[in-house]
PDB file of C-alpha atoms and ligand atoms in Angstrom:
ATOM      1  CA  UNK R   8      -3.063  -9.152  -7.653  1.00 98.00           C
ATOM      2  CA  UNK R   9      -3.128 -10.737  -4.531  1.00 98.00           C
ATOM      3  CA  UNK R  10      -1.811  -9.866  -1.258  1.00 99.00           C
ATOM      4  CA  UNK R  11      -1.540 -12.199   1.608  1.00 99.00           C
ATOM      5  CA  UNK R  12      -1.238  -9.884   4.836  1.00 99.00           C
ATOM      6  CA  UNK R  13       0.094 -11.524   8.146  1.00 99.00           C
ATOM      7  CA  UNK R  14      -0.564  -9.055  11.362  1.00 98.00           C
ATOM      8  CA  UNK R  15      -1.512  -8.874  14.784  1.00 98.00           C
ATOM      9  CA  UNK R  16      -3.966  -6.854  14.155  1.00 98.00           C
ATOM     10  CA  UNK R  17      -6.325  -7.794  11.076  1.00 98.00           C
ATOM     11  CA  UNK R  18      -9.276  -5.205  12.032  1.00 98.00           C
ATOM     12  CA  UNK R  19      -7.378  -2.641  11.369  1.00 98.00           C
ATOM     13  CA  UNK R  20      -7.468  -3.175   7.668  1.00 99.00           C
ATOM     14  CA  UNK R  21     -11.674  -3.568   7.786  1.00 98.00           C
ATOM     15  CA  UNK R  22     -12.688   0.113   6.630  1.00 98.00           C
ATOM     16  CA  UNK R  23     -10.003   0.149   4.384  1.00 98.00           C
ATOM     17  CA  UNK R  24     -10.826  -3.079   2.693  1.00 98.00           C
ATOM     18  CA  UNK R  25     -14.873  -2.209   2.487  1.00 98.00           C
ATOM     19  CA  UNK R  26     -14.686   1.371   1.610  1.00 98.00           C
ATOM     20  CA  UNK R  27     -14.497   2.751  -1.766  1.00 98.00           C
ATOM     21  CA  UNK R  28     -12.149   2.170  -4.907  1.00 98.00           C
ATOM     22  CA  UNK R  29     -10.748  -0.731  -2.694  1.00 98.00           C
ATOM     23  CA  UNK R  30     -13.733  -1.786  -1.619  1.00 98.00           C
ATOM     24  CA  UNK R  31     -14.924  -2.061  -5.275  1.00 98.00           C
ATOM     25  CA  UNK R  32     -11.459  -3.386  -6.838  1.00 98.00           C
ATOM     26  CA  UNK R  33     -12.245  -6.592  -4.018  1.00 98.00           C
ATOM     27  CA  UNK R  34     -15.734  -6.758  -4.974  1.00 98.00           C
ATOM     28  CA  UNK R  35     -14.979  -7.052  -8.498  1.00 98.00           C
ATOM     29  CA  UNK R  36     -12.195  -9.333  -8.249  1.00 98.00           C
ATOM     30  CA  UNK R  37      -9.433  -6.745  -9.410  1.00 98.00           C
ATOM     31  CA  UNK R  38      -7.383  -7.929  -6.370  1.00 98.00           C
ATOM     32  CA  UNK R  39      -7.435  -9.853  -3.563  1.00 98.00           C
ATOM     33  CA  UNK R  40      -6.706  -9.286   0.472  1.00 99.00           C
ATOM     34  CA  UNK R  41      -6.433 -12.554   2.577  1.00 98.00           C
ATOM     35  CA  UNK R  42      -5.481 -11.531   6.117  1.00 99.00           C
ATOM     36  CA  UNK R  43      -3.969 -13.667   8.593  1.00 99.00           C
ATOM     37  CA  UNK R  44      -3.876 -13.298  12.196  1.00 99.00           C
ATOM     38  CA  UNK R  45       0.078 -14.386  13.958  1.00 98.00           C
ATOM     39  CA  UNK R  46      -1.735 -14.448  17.545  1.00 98.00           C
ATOM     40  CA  UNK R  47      -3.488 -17.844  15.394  1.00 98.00           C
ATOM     41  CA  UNK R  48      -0.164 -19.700  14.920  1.00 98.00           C
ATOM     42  CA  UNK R  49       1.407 -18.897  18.617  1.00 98.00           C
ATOM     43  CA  UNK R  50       1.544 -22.529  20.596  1.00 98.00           C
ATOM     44  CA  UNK R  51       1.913 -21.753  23.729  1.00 97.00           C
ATOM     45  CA  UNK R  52      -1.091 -21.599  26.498  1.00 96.00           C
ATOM     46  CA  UNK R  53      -1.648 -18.036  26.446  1.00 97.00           C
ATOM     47  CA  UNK R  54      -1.229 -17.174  23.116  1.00 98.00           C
ATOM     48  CA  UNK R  55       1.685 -15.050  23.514  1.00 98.00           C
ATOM     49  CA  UNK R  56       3.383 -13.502  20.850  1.00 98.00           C
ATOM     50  CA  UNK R  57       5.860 -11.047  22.306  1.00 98.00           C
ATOM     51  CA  UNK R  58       8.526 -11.254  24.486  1.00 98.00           C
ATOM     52  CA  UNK R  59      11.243  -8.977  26.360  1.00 98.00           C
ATOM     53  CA  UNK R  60      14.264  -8.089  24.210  1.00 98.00           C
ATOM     54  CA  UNK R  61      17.416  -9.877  25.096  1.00 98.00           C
ATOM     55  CA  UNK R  62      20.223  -7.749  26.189  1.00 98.00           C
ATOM     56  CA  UNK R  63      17.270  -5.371  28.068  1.00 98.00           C
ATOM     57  CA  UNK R  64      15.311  -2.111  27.055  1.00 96.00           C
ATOM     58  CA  UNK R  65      12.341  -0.636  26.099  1.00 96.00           C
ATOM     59  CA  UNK R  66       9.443  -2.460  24.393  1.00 95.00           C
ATOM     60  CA  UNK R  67       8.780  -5.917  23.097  1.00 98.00           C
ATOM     61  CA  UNK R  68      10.032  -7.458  20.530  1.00 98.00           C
ATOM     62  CA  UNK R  69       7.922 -10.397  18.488  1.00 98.00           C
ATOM     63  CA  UNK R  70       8.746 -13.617  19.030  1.00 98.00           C
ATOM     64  CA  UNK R  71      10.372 -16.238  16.456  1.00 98.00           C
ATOM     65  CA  UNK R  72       7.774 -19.350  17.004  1.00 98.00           C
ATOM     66  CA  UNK R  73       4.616 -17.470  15.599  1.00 98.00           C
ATOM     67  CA  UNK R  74       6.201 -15.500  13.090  1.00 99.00           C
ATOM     68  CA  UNK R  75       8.074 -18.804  11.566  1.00 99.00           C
ATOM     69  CA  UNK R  76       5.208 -20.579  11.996  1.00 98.00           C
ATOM     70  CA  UNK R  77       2.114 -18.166   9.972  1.00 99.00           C
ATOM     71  CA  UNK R  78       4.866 -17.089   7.362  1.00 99.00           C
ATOM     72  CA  UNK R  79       5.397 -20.479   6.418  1.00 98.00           C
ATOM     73  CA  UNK R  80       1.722 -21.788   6.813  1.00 98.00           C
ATOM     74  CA  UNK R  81       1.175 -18.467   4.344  1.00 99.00           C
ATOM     75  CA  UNK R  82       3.877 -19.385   1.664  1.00 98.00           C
ATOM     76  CA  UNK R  83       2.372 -22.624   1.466  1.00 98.00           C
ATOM     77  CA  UNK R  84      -1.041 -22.240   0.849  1.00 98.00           C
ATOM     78  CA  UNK R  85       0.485 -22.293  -3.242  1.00 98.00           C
ATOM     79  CA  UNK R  86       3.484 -23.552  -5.233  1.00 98.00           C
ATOM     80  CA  UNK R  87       3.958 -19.661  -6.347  1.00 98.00           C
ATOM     81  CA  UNK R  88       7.411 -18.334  -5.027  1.00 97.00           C
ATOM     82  CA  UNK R  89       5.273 -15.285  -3.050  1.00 98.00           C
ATOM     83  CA  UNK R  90       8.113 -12.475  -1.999  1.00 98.00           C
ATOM     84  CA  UNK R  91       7.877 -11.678   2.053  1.00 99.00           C
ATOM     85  CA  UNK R  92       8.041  -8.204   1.905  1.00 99.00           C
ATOM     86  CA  UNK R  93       8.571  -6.915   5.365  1.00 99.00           C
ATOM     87  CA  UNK R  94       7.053  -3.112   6.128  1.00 98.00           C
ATOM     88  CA  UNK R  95       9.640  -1.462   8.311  1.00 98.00           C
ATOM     89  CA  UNK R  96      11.008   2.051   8.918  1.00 98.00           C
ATOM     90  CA  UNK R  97      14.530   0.554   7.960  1.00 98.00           C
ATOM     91  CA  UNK R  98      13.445  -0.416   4.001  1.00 98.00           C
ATOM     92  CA  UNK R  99      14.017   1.093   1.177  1.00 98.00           C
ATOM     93  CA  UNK R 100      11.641   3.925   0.838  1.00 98.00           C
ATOM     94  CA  UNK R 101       8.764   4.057  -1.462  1.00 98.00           C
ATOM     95  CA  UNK R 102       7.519   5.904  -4.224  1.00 96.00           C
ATOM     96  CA  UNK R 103       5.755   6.021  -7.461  1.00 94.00           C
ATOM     97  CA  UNK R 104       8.052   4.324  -9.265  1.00 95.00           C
ATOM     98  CA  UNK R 105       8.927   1.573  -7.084  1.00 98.00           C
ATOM     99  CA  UNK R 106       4.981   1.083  -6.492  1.00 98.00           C
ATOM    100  CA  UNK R 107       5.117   0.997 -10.641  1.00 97.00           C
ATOM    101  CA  UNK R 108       7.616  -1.266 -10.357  1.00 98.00           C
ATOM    102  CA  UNK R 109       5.691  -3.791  -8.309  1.00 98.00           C
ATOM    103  CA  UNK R 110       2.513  -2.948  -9.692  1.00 98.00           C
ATOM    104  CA  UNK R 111       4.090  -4.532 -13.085  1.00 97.00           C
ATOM    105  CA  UNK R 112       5.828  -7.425 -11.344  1.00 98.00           C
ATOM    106  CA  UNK R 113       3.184  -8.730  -9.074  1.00 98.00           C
ATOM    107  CA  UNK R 114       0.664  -7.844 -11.734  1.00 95.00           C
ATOM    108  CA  UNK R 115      -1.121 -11.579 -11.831  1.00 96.00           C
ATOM    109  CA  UNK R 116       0.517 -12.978  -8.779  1.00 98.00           C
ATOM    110  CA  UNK R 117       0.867 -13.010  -4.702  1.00 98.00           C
ATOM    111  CA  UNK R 118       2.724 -10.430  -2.187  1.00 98.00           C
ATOM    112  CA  UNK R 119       3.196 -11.569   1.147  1.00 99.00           C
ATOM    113  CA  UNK R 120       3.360  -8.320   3.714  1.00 99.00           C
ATOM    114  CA  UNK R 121       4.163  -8.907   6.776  1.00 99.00           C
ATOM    115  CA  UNK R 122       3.198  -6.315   9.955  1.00 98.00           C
ATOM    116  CA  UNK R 123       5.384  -5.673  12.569  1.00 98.00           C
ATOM    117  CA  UNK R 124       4.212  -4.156  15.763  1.00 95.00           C
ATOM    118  CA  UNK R 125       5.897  -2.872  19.052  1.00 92.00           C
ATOM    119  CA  UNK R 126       9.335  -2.854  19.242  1.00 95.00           C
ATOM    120  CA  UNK R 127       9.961  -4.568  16.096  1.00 96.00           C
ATOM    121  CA  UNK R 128      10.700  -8.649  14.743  1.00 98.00           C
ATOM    122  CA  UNK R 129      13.331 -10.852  15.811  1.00 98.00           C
ATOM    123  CA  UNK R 130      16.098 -10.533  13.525  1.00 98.00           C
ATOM    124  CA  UNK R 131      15.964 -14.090  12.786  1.00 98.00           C
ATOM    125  CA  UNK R 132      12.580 -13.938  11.020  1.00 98.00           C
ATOM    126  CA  UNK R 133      14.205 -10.783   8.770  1.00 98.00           C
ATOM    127  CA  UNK R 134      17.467 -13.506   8.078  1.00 98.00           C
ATOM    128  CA  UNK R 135      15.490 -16.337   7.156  1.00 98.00           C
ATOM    129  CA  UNK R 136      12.172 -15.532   6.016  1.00 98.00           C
ATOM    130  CA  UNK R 137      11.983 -12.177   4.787  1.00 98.00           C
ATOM    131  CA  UNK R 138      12.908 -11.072   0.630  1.00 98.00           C
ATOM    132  CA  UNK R 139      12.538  -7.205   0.777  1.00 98.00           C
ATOM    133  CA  UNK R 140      12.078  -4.525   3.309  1.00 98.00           C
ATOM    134  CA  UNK R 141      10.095  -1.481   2.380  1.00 98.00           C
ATOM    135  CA  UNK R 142       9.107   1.277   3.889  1.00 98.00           C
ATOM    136  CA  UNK R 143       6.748   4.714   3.514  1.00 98.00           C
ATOM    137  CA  UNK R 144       8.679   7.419   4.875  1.00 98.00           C
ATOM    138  CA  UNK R 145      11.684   7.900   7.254  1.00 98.00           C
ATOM    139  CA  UNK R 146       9.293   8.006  10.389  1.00 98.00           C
ATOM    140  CA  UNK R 147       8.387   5.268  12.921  1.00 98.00           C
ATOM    141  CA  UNK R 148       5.284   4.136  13.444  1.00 98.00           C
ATOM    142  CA  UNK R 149       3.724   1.798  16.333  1.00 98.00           C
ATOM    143  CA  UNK R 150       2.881  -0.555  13.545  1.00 98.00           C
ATOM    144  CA  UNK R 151       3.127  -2.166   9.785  1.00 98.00           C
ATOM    145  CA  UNK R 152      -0.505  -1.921   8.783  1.00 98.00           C
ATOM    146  CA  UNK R 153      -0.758   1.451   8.049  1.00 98.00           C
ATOM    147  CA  UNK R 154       2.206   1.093   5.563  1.00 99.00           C
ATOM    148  CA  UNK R 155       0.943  -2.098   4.123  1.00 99.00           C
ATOM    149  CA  UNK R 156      -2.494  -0.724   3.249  1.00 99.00           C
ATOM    150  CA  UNK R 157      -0.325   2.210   1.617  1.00 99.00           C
ATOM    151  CA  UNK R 158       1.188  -0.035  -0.378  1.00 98.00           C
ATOM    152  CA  UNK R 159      -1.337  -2.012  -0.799  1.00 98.00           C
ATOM    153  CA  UNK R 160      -3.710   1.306  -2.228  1.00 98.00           C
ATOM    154  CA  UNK R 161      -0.563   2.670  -4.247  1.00 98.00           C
ATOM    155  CA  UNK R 162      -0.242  -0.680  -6.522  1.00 98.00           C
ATOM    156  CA  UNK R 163      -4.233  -1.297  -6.344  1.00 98.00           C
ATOM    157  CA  UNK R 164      -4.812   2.021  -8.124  1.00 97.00           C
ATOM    158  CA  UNK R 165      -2.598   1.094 -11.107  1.00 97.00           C
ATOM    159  CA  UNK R 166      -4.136  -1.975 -11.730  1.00 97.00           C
ATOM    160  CA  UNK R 167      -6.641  -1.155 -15.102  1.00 97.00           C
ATOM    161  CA  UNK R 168     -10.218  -0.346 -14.493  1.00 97.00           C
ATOM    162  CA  UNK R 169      -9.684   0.003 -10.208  1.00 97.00           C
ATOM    163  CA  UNK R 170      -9.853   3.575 -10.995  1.00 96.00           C
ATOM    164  CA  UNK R 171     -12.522   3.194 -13.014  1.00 88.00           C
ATOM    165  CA  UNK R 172     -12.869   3.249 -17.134  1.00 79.00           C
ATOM    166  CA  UNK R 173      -9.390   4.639 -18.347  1.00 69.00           C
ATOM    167  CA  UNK R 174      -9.241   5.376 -22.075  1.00 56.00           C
ATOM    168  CA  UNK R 175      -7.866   2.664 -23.931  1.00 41.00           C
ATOM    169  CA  UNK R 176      -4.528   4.397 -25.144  1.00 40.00           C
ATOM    170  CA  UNK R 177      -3.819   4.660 -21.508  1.00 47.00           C
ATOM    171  CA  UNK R 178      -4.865   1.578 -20.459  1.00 38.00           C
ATOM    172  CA  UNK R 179      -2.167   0.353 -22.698  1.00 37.00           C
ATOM    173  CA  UNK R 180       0.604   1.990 -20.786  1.00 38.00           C
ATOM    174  CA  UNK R 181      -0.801   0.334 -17.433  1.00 44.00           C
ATOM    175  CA  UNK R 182      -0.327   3.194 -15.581  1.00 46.00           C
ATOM    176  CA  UNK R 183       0.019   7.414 -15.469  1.00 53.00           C
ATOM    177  CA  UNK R 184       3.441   9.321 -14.969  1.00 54.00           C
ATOM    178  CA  UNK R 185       3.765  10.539 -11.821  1.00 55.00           C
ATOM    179  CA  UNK R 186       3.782  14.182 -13.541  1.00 55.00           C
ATOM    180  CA  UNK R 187       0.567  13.417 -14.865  1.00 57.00           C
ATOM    181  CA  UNK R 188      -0.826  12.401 -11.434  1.00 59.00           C
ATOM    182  CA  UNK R 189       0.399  15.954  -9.511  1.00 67.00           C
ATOM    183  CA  UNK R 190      -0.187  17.960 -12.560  1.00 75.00           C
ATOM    184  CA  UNK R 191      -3.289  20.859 -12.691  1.00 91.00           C
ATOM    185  CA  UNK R 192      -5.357  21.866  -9.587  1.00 95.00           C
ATOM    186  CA  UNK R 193      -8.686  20.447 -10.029  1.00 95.00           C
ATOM    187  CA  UNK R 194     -12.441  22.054  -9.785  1.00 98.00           C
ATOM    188  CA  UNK R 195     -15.542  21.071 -10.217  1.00 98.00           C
ATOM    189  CA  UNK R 196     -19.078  23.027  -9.469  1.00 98.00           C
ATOM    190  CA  UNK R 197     -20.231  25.580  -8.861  1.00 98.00           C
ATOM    191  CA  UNK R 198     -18.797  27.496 -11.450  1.00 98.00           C
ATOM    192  CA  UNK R 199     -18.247  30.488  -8.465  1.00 98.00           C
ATOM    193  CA  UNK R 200     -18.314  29.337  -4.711  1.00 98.00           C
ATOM    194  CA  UNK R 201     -18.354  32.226  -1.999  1.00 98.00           C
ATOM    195  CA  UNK R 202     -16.902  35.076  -5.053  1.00 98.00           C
ATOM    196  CA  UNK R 203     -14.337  32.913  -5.528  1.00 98.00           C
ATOM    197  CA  UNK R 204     -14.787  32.122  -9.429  1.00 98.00           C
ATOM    198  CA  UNK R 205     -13.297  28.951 -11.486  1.00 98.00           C
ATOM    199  CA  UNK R 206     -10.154  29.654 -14.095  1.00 98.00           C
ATOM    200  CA  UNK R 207     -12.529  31.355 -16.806  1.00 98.00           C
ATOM    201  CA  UNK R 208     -10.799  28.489 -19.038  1.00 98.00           C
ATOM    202  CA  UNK R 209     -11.976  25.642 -17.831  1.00 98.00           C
ATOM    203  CA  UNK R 210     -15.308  26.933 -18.541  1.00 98.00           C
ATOM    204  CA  UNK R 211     -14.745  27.778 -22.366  1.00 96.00           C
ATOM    205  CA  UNK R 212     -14.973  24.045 -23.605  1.00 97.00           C
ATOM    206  CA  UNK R 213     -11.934  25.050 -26.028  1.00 97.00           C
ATOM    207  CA  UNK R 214      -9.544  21.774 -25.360  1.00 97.00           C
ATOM    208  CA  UNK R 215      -6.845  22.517 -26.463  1.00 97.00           C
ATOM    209  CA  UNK R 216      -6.727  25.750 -24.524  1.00 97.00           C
ATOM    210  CA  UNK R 217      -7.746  23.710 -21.482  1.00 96.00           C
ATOM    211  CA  UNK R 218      -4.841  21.065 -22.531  1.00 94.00           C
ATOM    212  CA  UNK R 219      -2.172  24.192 -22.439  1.00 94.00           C
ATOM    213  CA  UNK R 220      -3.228  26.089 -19.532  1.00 95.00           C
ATOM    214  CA  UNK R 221      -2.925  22.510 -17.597  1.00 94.00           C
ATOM    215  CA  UNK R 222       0.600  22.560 -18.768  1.00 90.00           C
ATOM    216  CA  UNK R 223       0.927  25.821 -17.553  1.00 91.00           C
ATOM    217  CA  UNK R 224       0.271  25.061 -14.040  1.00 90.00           C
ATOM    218  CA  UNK R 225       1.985  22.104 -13.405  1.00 80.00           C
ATOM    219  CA  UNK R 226       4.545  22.485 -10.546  1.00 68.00           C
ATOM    220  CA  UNK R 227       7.068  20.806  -9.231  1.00 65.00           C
ATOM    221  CA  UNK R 228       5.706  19.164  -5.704  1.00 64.00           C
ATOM    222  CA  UNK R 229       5.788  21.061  -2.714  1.00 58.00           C
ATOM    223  CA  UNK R 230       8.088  19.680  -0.397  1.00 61.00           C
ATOM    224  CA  UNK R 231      10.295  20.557   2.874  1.00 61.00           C
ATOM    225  CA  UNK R 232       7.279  22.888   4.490  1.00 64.00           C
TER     226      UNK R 232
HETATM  227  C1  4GT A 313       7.306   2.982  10.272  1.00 78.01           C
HETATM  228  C2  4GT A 313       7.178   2.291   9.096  1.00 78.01           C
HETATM  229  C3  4GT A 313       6.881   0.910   9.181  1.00 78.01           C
HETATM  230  C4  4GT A 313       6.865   1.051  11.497  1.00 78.01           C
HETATM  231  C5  4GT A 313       7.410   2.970   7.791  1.00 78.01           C
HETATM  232  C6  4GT A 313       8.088  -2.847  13.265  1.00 78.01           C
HETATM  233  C7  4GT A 313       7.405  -2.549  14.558  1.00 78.01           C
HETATM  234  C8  4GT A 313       7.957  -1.658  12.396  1.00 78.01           C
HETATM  235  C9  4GT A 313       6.663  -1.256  14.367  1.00 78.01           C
HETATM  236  C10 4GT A 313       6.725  -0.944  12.920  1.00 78.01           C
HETATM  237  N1  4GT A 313       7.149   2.372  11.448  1.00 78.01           N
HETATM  238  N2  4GT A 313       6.708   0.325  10.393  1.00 78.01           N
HETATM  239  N3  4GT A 313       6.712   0.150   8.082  1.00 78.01           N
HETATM  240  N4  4GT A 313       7.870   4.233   7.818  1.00 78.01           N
HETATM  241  N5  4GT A 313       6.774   0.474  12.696  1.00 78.01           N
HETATM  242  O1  4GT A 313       7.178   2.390   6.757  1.00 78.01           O
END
């Protein structure tokens, strides 16, 4: 999997990129993470790559010329036909089985993400250049890259052997069901921290018994706090 990321801001995605289960699915070739820097393409003297919204208000809105220019320069660099996926508050939301979805898709090919900061894009990049909007959650944010290294960690961990050796029967099925995922609260040692003991179950070694008592506990998510 490979995912071409353009942004203003391409440091941002460093400790995410380096650390960990990423860091390692890079390393090892699992996927890929080219970024590309906008500010690069912009032609004029400065650099610039915002500008005040037409029609007035807040904020600053990024400007056609750069944006044209690096998403094309990016769909070129192969003869693949790369979506544009563009992370914005106004996309379709996602979850685990749109990142399943994708996951299976893009599984040997290219994403193109696409960052938007301040204000937003002008809506001419979204008409023209742009194949799918997605977004994390109904909130704003001052920027894409947080969402697009979401994404980007939700579809890495499906990818076989990111998460390290899955059994083979699973590996088949590419990835978990979400129930499987949020099912049983976790423990590890010591077997009692501070009094508080572990389910005398998961100490008995019986599997099957562990198997049901898993079962047992597996809730629906917690949501609307
Ligand atoms: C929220 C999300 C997102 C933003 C989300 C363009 C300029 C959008 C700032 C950007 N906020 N992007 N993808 N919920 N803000 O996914």
């Amino acid at each position: 999997m490979r995912f071409d990321v353009l942004t203003l801001f391409p440091e941002m995605f460093n400790n995410f990129l380096s650390t960990s289960i990423i860091g390692r699915a890079i390393e090892s070739n699992k996927i890929e993470v080219n970024l590309f820097n906008i500010r690069d393409f912009a032609t004029n003297k400065h650099k610039k790559v915002d500008d005040v919204p037409f029609g007035g208000g807040a904020g600053m809105v990024m400007m056609c010329q750069p944006l044209f220019d690096s998403i094309e320069y990016v769909k070129n660099l192969k003869k693949d036909k790369a979506p544009v996926i563009f992370l914005t508050p106004k996309g379709e939301t996602l979850d685990q089985i749109m990142t399943e979805g994708l996951a299976q898709t893009y599984r040997n090919k290219r994403i193109i993400l696409l960052c938007g900061h301040y204000e937003g894009i002008d809506e001419r990049v979204r008409e023209n250049l742009v194949d799918r909007e997605i977004s994390i959650g109904n909130f704003v944010l001052t920027g894409g890259e947080l969402p697009a290294q979401i994404l980007i960690d939700a579809m890495s961990r499906l990818i076989p052997g990111v998460l390290g050796e899955q059994k083979s029967s699973e590996e088949e099925s590419f990835s978990a069901p979400l129930n499987r995922e949020l099912e049983y609260p976790h423990y590890t040692r010591p077997a009692v921290f501070r009094d508080k003991p572990v389910p005398e179950v998961l100490l008995s070694g019986h599997h099957a018994e562990i198997d049901a008592w898993r079962k047992s506990q597996t809730k629906p998510v917690r949501k609307k706090i």
